[in-house]
Amino acid sequence: MRPREIKPGVHWVGAIDWDRRLFDSLIPLPDGTSYNSYLIEGTEKTALIDTVDPAMQDVLLDQLSGLGVQKLDYVVANHAEQDHSGTIPRVLEKCPEAKVVCTPRCKDMLIDVLMIPEEKFVKVNDKETISLGDRTLEFIHAPWVHWPETMLTYLREDRILFPCDFFGSHLATTDLYVRDGGQVYEAAKRYYAEIMMPFRTIIQKNLDKIKDYAIDIIAPSHGPMHDRPEFILNAYHSWAFDEPKNIVVLPYISMHGSTRKMVEYFVGALIQKGVTVKQFDLAVTDIGKLAMALVDAATVVIGTPTVLTGPHPNVAYAAILANALRPNLKFISIVGSYGWGGKAVEQLAALIPNLKVEILEPVLSKGFPREAGFSALNKLAATIAEKHKEHGFA
Ligand code: FEO
């Protein structure tokens, strides 16, 4: 990998990870990712903004050597998570005079996770600046995008915002800037859903905090940069602020076909009532797609058979995930089947305490669904359509 010039004295020195398929042993990466690091040279001082995942540390160090960097004054750590901070120790070995610039909370976390010595740090307050000579770095504290210690760095003279994870996308591409808007929108929405959505109300505050900055380029630490910042700012604004839409998300599992029959019938009933449905078979689905669907949905209806007296474990997993992602849902219900009894509904309800939703009457069928079951599904579809209409969800 070679450095790529953004402006004279400002270079992308990151790493593209084409083959990574899982993040945090949880999040699917269908399109790989990148770890973007940026070198900023002023007339007096030089700073590196974030580093790369330690698995790709040589890619960064080779580029610094390629640019003839012998000395760094600052390594700015916008975020302590190791995919950005993990190469800081190697950079400090190469440039022992460099100071790590970060929020006070980030300092503590970097000491904990990377054992960086205390004397290496310069803590910065919100809106504090550091001069590189002809260039100025301003630090904007932005907690909970998506850890508590996070900040953004604004390069004033060049009007470039370096927001680390904020506005990022897990996307391996040779495009330095967004060129395929549809592809990046999808990847950025997936990223928002999986990483940022749990902190939606704080995201709203952080969007508000940067609204008066003049920004020509947003340079996140995953995925391509934005030279049309309004593209990603408008998308984030919509995801974080908009009311839910007239959408039901329907994650389900079926073992012997009874729950599947109910799901199929129910989807037909919802379509007839003018409700959009997004159906996910949890045995095969990409959970990132499910997370994305939750960004806009007003209602989730979970389909589950009863297994060992409770919900199917895949369904319990999806419920725990939805609870953690805290989407802006308003209604939830359950449809499913059982052989002789059980507590699937009670157990699922106990798994979603974070979701401030109204629970609509579940529909459970003993064995294969019959007339009474189909009638109850029609009723549930009608109730959902009415509730969405009442709330103005379009
Ligand atoms: Fe890309 Fe939160 O690390």
CSV table of N, CA, C and O and ligand atoms in Angstrom, one decimal, residues 23 79 81-84 146-147 164-165 170 191 195 221-222, ligand 1:
chain,number,residue,atom,x,y,z
A,23,PHE,N,-16.1,-8.9,12.6
A,23,PHE,CA,-15.6,-7.9,13.5
A,23,PHE,C,-16.1,-8.2,14.9
A,23,PHE,O,-17.3,-8.5,15.0
A,79,HIS,N,-10.1,7.4,19.4
A,79,HIS,CA,-10.9,6.3,19.9
A,79,HIS,C,-9.9,5.2,20.4
A,79,HIS,O,-8.9,4.9,19.7
A,81,GLU,N,-10.5,1.9,20.7
A,81,GLU,CA,-10.7,0.6,20.2
A,81,GLU,C,-9.5,0.2,19.4
A,81,GLU,O,-9.0,1.0,18.6
A,82,GLN,N,-9.1,-1.1,19.5
A,82,GLN,CA,-7.8,-1.5,19.0
A,82,GLN,C,-7.7,-1.5,17.5
A,82,GLN,O,-6.6,-1.5,16.9
A,83,ASP,N,-8.8,-1.5,16.7
A,83,ASP,CA,-8.7,-1.4,15.3
A,83,ASP,C,-8.1,-0.1,14.8
A,83,ASP,O,-7.7,0.1,13.7
A,84,HIS,N,-8.1,0.9,15.7
A,84,HIS,CA,-7.5,2.2,15.4
A,84,HIS,C,-6.3,2.5,16.3
A,84,HIS,O,-5.4,3.2,15.9
A,146,HIS,N,-18.6,5.3,19.4
A,146,HIS,CA,-19.6,4.5,20.1
A,146,HIS,C,-19.1,4.0,21.4
A,146,HIS,O,-19.8,3.2,22.1
A,147,TRP,N,-17.9,4.5,21.9
A,147,TRP,CA,-17.4,4.3,23.2
A,147,TRP,C,-17.5,5.6,24.0
A,147,TRP,O,-17.6,6.7,23.4
A,164,CYS,N,-13.2,9.4,13.1
A,164,CYS,CA,-12.9,8.0,13.4
A,164,CYS,C,-14.1,7.1,13.0
A,164,CYS,O,-14.5,7.1,11.8
A,165,ASP,N,-14.8,6.4,13.9
A,165,ASP,CA,-15.9,5.5,13.5
A,165,ASP,C,-17.1,6.2,13.0
A,165,ASP,O,-17.8,5.7,12.2
A,170,HIS,N,-17.9,-0.1,6.9
A,170,HIS,CA,-17.0,-1.3,6.7
A,170,HIS,C,-17.0,-1.6,5.2
A,170,HIS,O,-18.0,-2.3,4.7
A,191,TYR,N,-23.3,0.0,9.1
A,191,TYR,CA,-22.4,0.4,10.2
A,191,TYR,C,-23.2,1.2,11.3
A,191,TYR,O,-23.0,0.9,12.5
A,195,ILE,N,-23.4,-0.3,15.1
A,195,ILE,CA,-22.4,0.4,16.0
A,195,ILE,C,-23.0,1.6,16.7
A,195,ILE,O,-22.8,1.8,17.8
A,221,SER,N,-12.4,6.7,9.8
A,221,SER,CA,-11.4,5.7,9.9
A,221,SER,C,-11.8,4.3,9.4
A,221,SER,O,-11.0,3.4,9.6
A,222,HIS,N,-13.0,4.2,8.8
A,222,HIS,CA,-13.3,3.0,8.0
A,222,HIS,C,-14.0,3.5,6.7
A,222,HIS,O,-14.9,4.4,6.8
B,1,FEO,FE1,-13.6,1.1,14.4
B,1,FEO,FE2,-14.9,1.4,17.4
B,1,FEO,O1,-13.6,0.9,16.2
